[in-house]
Amino acid sequence: MTDGHLFNNISLGGRGGTNPGQLKIHSGGILWKKQGGGKAVEVDKADIAGLTWMKVPRTNQLGIRIRDGLFYKFTGFRDQDHANLSNFFQSNCGITLEEKQLSISGRNWGDIDLNGNMLTYLVGSKQAFEVSLADVSQTQMQGKNDVILEFHVDDTTGANEKDSLMEISFHIPSHNTQFVGDENRPPAQVFRDKITSMADVNPGGEEAVVTFDGVAILTPRGRYSVELHLSFLRLQGQANDFKIQYSSVVRLFLLPKSNQPHTFVIVTLDPPIRKGQTLYPHIVLQFDTDSVVQSNLTMNEDLLSTKYKDKLELSYKGLIHEVFTSILRGLSGAKVTKPGKFRSSQDGYAVKSSLKAEDGLLYPLEKSLFFLPKPPTLILHEEIDFVEFQRHQAGGANMHYFDLLIRLKTEQEHLFRNIQRNEYHNLFDFISGKGLKIMNLGDMQATNGVAAVLQNDDDDAVDPHLERIKNEAGDESDEEDSDFVADKDDSGSPTDDSGEGESDGSVSGDETEKPVKKESAKEPSSSKVAPKKRSKDGSDDGKKKKQKRKKDPNAPKKAMSGFMFFSQMERENVKKSHPGIAFGEVGKVLGEKWKKLTVEEKEPYEAKARADKMRYKEEVDGYKNPQPMNVDSVNESDSE
């Protein structure tokens, strides 16, 4: 192409593994887009400080160093690409593509080349490795001749790698001629002082533009001092220190809590930061909504009037969450997403819900849905295959709450529980207005059927967690509400079983049936009503009850989750390693072992689950009398 070159299957290294994507080199600079979507890397040609070309195992690497110290490594080029790229960069950018050779001898004696913000270790004239000094967090002297460089452990560099670089130790002999010292300052000390002046360490590091002290961060949890620098932000806590390049910031979210004195500010990252083996793609900060601050930026006026013109001001005064977001947006260039047109029944921007046993808020936004605070879950509308409104599974609370299942195109599912029934119409109108497929509301008749259940005006508050505890204790169980879910298989969760038990004189089942209400009124007002048992012929002592649907013995067996396959393999091992363990405790031990597995260790079981899901889908397609809603609403275990 005349305006540049387009390369497919080019991997970006050095910022969280090797991510494949597409690289476009044009007259204005470079643009790399991650395969499958995500963070894009865009570099203006005016910001390019140097270019290198190196032959690496099985391919070639293009290195691009930019003026703020970042260094990008693109691999996947062919040998014949060198001439085209060299001519293009020379003619369009005026930059020579420098050739370097990789040392593969394994020798560990060499020379150090400090060029700008890059440290290159050379064996002879060949490069063994190079590191960006922007990633150095601390330097230490060990004895008189050894210098240790420590790297930011939990920043975005290497976030998706299982192993990452923690530190490098350099041995600088006393007779070294490159870093000449004296009796008081040996060559190793001269080397360390030079690194300190160039690297991002204190002292000698870049001064923060502005600092916010004592900020409450919900994920990763703790109180941090948040420093906003020119090219990165830093979270400094008592136990952790995170450094995050602005190039990793995808988007900012400014979301007020519903009817609460706090506001969320979320920084979405790609790649994520890491704490131990846990990845954090979203940093959730919480500010007091009514807190007012005044912040003055530590920035050169010339820099402010040139690079940050119309982006930043020297002084800010206002609500703390708005000041923080405005400054971070000006420095990072990331866009800010705020609540859209959706309003809850309480005139808020979100609905109360729970995900994986964690209570939180579900924000329906114009292009996504966001569950906060933990686990922070962002779901783009374009990623959704379908949504399904489901009957709430927490006993007697089914008439006051409902659940929302979101199925992604990747077959991953998110089940949002305990949504109050008075939020149904607002949520349904919003979801249908976005053109999203609603699985069990495919026609107007089904829609009216669900709405009829939710239109009951009884406003008595029922705690879904309390009801769930009561159910597990055997105090009460409710019947299947066939009006809520069009088709549901009774072989699902234990709450699908019908029962007649009632507590405190309350009525289970469909509250709209007047005969049931009348008979309930005749019951004595005792603290607990003993459940009546059905006779063998199906009678229930004269009370009119819904008949439980019989499961077809020819129906396909439901698919198993990865955790279930893992449990099958490990159950006997748990029994052997825990002699005399109670039956109920086995599941808890298996759940803990499953949580500790890495993604790679879980993959064999997840592969079996995917295969079993395909099997189930094929069998359902050939089933004579399928349950249409059951095909796409298989609930996997939440133990994952």
Coordinates of N, CA and C in Angstrom, one line a residue, residues 15-106:
R15 N 4.2 -6.3 27.4 CA 3.1 -5.6 28.2 C 2.0 -6.6 28.5
G16 N 2.5 -7.8 29.1 CA 1.5 -8.7 29.5 C 1.4 -10.0 28.6
G17 N 2.6 -10.6 28.3 CA 2.6 -11.7 27.5 C 2.7 -11.4 26.0
T18 N 2.5 -12.3 25.1 CA 2.6 -12.1 23.7 C 1.2 -12.1 23.1
N19 N 0.6 -11.0 22.9 CA -0.8 -10.9 22.4 C -0.8 -10.7 20.9
P20 N -1.4 -11.6 20.1 CA -1.4 -11.5 18.7 C -2.4 -10.4 18.2
G21 N -2.1 -9.8 17.1 CA -2.9 -8.7 16.6 C -2.5 -8.3 15.2
Q22 N -3.0 -7.1 14.8 CA -2.7 -6.6 13.5 C -2.0 -5.2 13.7
L23 N -0.9 -5.1 12.9 CA -0.1 -3.9 13.0 C -0.2 -3.1 11.7
K24 N -0.5 -1.8 11.8 CA -0.5 -0.9 10.6 C 0.5 0.1 10.8
I25 N 1.5 0.3 9.8 CA 2.5 1.3 9.9 C 2.2 2.3 8.7
H26 N 1.9 3.5 9.1 CA 1.5 4.5 8.1 C 2.3 5.8 8.3
S27 N 2.0 6.7 7.4 CA 2.8 8.0 7.4 C 2.7 8.7 8.7
G28 N 1.7 8.5 9.5 CA 1.5 9.3 10.7 C 2.1 8.6 12.0
G29 N 2.4 7.3 11.8 CA 3.0 6.5 13.0 C 2.6 5.1 12.8
I30 N 2.3 4.4 14.0 CA 1.9 3.0 14.0 C 0.6 2.8 14.8
L31 N -0.1 1.8 14.4 CA -1.3 1.4 15.1 C -1.4 -0.1 15.2
W32 N -1.5 -0.6 16.4 CA -1.6 -2.1 16.6 C -2.9 -2.4 17.4
K33 N -3.7 -3.3 16.8 CA -4.9 -3.7 17.4 C -4.9 -5.2 17.8
K34 N -5.3 -5.4 19.1 CA -5.3 -6.8 19.6 C -6.4 -7.6 18.9
Q35 N -6.0 -8.8 18.6 CA -6.9 -9.8 18.0 C -8.1 -10.1 19.0
G36 N -9.3 -9.9 18.5 CA -10.5 -10.2 19.3 C -10.9 -8.9 20.1
G37 N -10.3 -7.8 19.9 CA -10.7 -6.6 20.6 C -9.9 -6.4 21.8
G38 N -10.0 -5.2 22.4 CA -9.2 -4.8 23.6 C -8.4 -3.6 23.3
K39 N -7.4 -3.4 24.2 CA -6.6 -2.2 24.1 C -5.8 -2.1 22.8
A40 N -5.8 -0.9 22.1 CA -5.0 -0.7 20.9 C -3.8 0.2 21.3
V41 N -2.7 0.0 20.6 CA -1.5 0.8 20.8 C -1.3 1.7 19.6
E42 N -1.3 3.0 19.9 CA -1.1 3.9 18.8 C 0.0 4.9 19.2
V43 N 1.0 5.0 18.3 CA 2.1 5.8 18.5 C 2.3 6.8 17.4
D44 N 2.3 8.1 17.7 CA 2.5 9.1 16.7 C 4.0 9.1 16.3
K45 N 4.3 9.4 15.0 CA 5.7 9.3 14.5 C 6.6 10.3 15.2
A46 N 5.9 11.4 15.7 CA 6.7 12.4 16.4 C 7.2 11.9 17.8
D47 N 6.6 10.9 18.3 CA 6.9 10.4 19.6 C 7.9 9.2 19.5
I48 N 8.3 8.8 18.3 CA 9.2 7.7 18.2 C 10.6 8.2 18.4
A49 N 11.3 7.5 19.3 CA 12.7 8.0 19.6 C 13.7 7.0 19.0
G50 N 13.4 5.8 18.7 CA 14.3 4.9 18.1 C 13.6 3.6 17.6
L51 N 14.3 3.0 16.6 CA 13.8 1.8 16.0 C 14.9 0.7 15.9
T52 N 14.6 -0.5 16.2 CA 15.5 -1.6 16.1 C 14.9 -2.8 15.4
W53 N 15.8 -3.5 14.7 CA 15.4 -4.8 14.0 C 16.3 -5.9 14.5
M54 N 15.7 -7.0 14.9 CA 16.5 -8.1 15.5 C 15.9 -9.5 15.0
K55 N 16.9 -10.4 14.7 CA 16.5 -11.7 14.3 C 16.4 -12.5 15.6
V56 N 15.1 -13.0 15.9 CA 14.9 -13.8 17.2 C 14.4 -15.2 16.7
P57 N 14.3 -16.1 17.7 CA 14.0 -17.5 17.3 C 12.7 -17.6 16.5
R58 N 12.8 -18.1 15.3 CA 11.7 -18.5 14.4 C 11.0 -17.2 13.7
T59 N 11.5 -16.0 14.0 CA 10.9 -14.8 13.4 C 11.8 -13.6 13.6
N60 N 11.3 -12.4 13.3 CA 12.0 -11.2 13.5 C 11.2 -10.2 14.4
Q61 N 12.0 -9.4 15.1 CA 11.4 -8.4 16.1 C 11.6 -7.0 15.7
L62 N 10.6 -6.2 15.7 CA 10.7 -4.7 15.5 C 10.5 -4.1 16.8
G63 N 11.5 -3.3 17.3 CA 11.5 -2.6 18.6 C 11.2 -1.1 18.3
I64 N 10.3 -0.6 19.1 CA 9.9 0.8 18.9 C 10.0 1.5 20.3
R65 N 11.0 2.4 20.4 CA 11.1 3.1 21.7 C 10.6 4.5 21.5
I66 N 9.7 4.9 22.5 CA 9.1 6.2 22.4 C 9.7 7.1 23.4
R67 N 9.4 8.4 23.3 CA 10.1 9.4 24.1 C 9.8 9.4 25.6
D68 N 8.7 8.9 26.0 CA 8.4 8.8 27.5 C 9.0 7.6 28.1
G69 N 9.8 6.8 27.4 CA 10.5 5.7 28.0 C 9.9 4.4 27.7
L70 N 8.7 4.3 27.2 CA 8.1 3.0 26.9 C 8.8 2.3 25.7
F71 N 8.8 1.0 25.7 CA 9.4 0.3 24.6 C 8.5 -0.9 24.2
Y72 N 8.1 -0.9 22.9 CA 7.2 -1.9 22.4 C 8.0 -2.9 21.5
K73 N 7.8 -4.2 21.7 CA 8.4 -5.2 20.9 C 7.4 -5.9 20.1
F74 N 7.5 -5.8 18.8 CA 6.5 -6.5 17.9 C 7.3 -7.6 17.2
T75 N 6.7 -8.9 17.3 CA 7.4 -10.0 16.6 C 6.4 -10.7 15.7
G76 N 7.0 -11.4 14.7 CA 6.1 -12.1 13.7 C 6.5 -11.6 12.3
F77 N 7.5 -10.9 12.1 CA 7.9 -10.4 10.7 C 8.7 -11.4 10.0
R78 N 8.6 -11.3 8.7 CA 9.5 -12.2 7.8 C 10.8 -11.4 7.5
D79 N 11.7 -12.2 7.0 CA 13.0 -11.6 6.6 C 12.9 -10.5 5.6
Q80 N 12.0 -10.8 4.6 CA 11.9 -9.8 3.5 C 11.2 -8.5 3.9
D81 N 10.6 -8.5 5.1 CA 9.9 -7.3 5.6 C 10.9 -6.2 6.0
H82 N 12.2 -6.6 6.2 CA 13.1 -5.6 6.7 C 13.4 -4.5 5.8
A83 N 13.6 -4.8 4.5 CA 13.9 -3.8 3.5 C 12.7 -2.8 3.3
N84 N 11.5 -3.3 3.3 CA 10.3 -2.5 3.1 C 10.2 -1.5 4.3
L85 N 10.3 -2.1 5.5 CA 10.2 -1.2 6.7 C 11.3 -0.2 6.8
S86 N 12.5 -0.6 6.5 CA 13.7 0.3 6.6 C 13.5 1.5 5.7
N87 N 13.1 1.2 4.4 CA 12.9 2.3 3.5 C 11.7 3.2 3.9
F88 N 10.6 2.6 4.4 CA 9.5 3.4 4.8 C 9.7 4.3 6.0
F89 N 10.4 3.8 7.0 CA 10.7 4.6 8.2 C 11.7 5.7 7.8
Q90 N 12.6 5.4 6.9 CA 13.6 6.4 6.6 C 13.0 7.5 5.8
S91 N 12.1 7.2 4.8 CA 11.5 8.2 3.9 C 10.4 9.0 4.6
N92 N 9.6 8.4 5.5 CA 8.4 9.0 6.1 C 8.7 9.6 7.5
C93 N 9.6 9.0 8.2 CA 9.9 9.5 9.6 C 11.3 10.0 9.8
G94 N 12.1 9.8 8.8 CA 13.5 10.2 8.9 C 14.3 9.5 10.0
I95 N 13.9 8.2 10.3 CA 14.5 7.4 11.3 C 15.1 6.2 10.7
T96 N 16.3 5.9 11.1 CA 17.0 4.7 10.6 C 16.7 3.5 11.4
L97 N 16.4 2.4 10.7 CA 16.0 1.1 11.4 C 17.4 0.5 11.8
E98 N 17.7 0.5 13.0 CA 19.0 0.0 13.5 C 18.9 -1.6 13.7
E99 N 19.9 -2.2 13.1 CA 20.0 -3.7 13.2 C 20.8 -4.1 14.4
K100 N 20.2 -5.0 15.2 CA 20.9 -5.6 16.4 C 20.9 -7.1 16.3
Q101 N 21.9 -7.7 16.9 CA 22.0 -9.2 16.9 C 21.8 -9.7 18.3
L102 N 21.1 -10.8 18.4 CA 20.8 -11.5 19.6 C 21.9 -12.4 20.0
S103 N 22.4 -12.3 21.3 CA 23.4 -13.2 21.8 C 22.7 -14.5 22.2
I104 N 23.2 -15.6 21.8 CA 22.6 -16.9 22.1 C 23.6 -17.9 22.7
S105 N 24.8 -17.3 23.1 CA 25.9 -18.2 23.5 C 25.7 -18.6 25.0
G106 N 24.9 -17.9 25.7 CA 24.7 -18.3 27.1 C 25.7 -17.7 28.1

